[in-house]
Amino acid sequence: MRLDWECARAILQALEDMPEAEGRLMPGDVLGWDWRVVSHHIELLAEAGLIRAHCVRALGAEPLCYGQRLTFAGHELLSGIRQPSAWNRIKAKVRDAGLEMTVEAVKAAAAALVKDMLGG
């Protein structure tokens, strides 16, 4: 399964929008994607250190992962990609450079966008 950055961004935003500092964002809470896709992306975001999550693996069943909270790195990344206009510019910058949408490429494009906006 390929990384879907739109799904990953939706998960980050949903975790930020949770009313308590640490909760339980279930895969079905993120609308627009199959729960298995969301569960997988929750696991990937946790592996990248962007969120804290928990995965339950039962024999013969697909893993069920739920998000608990953003990490500092997750908050930092979301700050750069939260606004749709900035997100679209970041995607275009990465694509125009001929790069894949990796965490590092997204971070670098976000940093470059901030630098451009600050006139430096």
PDB file of C-alpha atoms in Angstrom, residues 1 27 33-42 62-63:
ATOM      1  CA  MET A   1       0.000   0.000   0.000  1.00  0.00           C
ATOM      2  CA  PRO A  27      -9.629   4.503  12.016  1.00  0.00           C
ATOM      3  CA  TRP A  33     -10.794   6.414   3.584  1.00  0.00           C
ATOM      4  CA  ASP A  34     -11.345   2.751   4.325  1.00  0.00           C
ATOM      5  CA  TRP A  35     -10.572   1.975   7.983  1.00  0.00           C
ATOM      6  CA  ARG A  36      -7.782  -0.418   6.929  1.00  0.00           C
ATOM      7  CA  VAL A  37      -6.026   2.373   5.012  1.00  0.00           C
ATOM      8  CA  VAL A  38      -6.358   4.743   7.981  1.00  0.00           C
ATOM      9  CA  SER A  39      -5.145   2.062  10.405  1.00  0.00           C
ATOM     10  CA  HIS A  40      -2.079   1.437   8.231  1.00  0.00           C
ATOM     11  CA  HIS A  41      -1.322   5.155   7.987  1.00  0.00           C
ATOM     12  CA  ILE A  42      -1.672   5.564  11.746  1.00  0.00           C
ATOM     13  CA  GLU A  62      -5.979  -7.186  10.079  1.00  0.00           C
ATOM     14  CA  PRO A  63      -4.151  -4.989  12.598  1.00  0.00           C
TER      15      PRO A  63
END
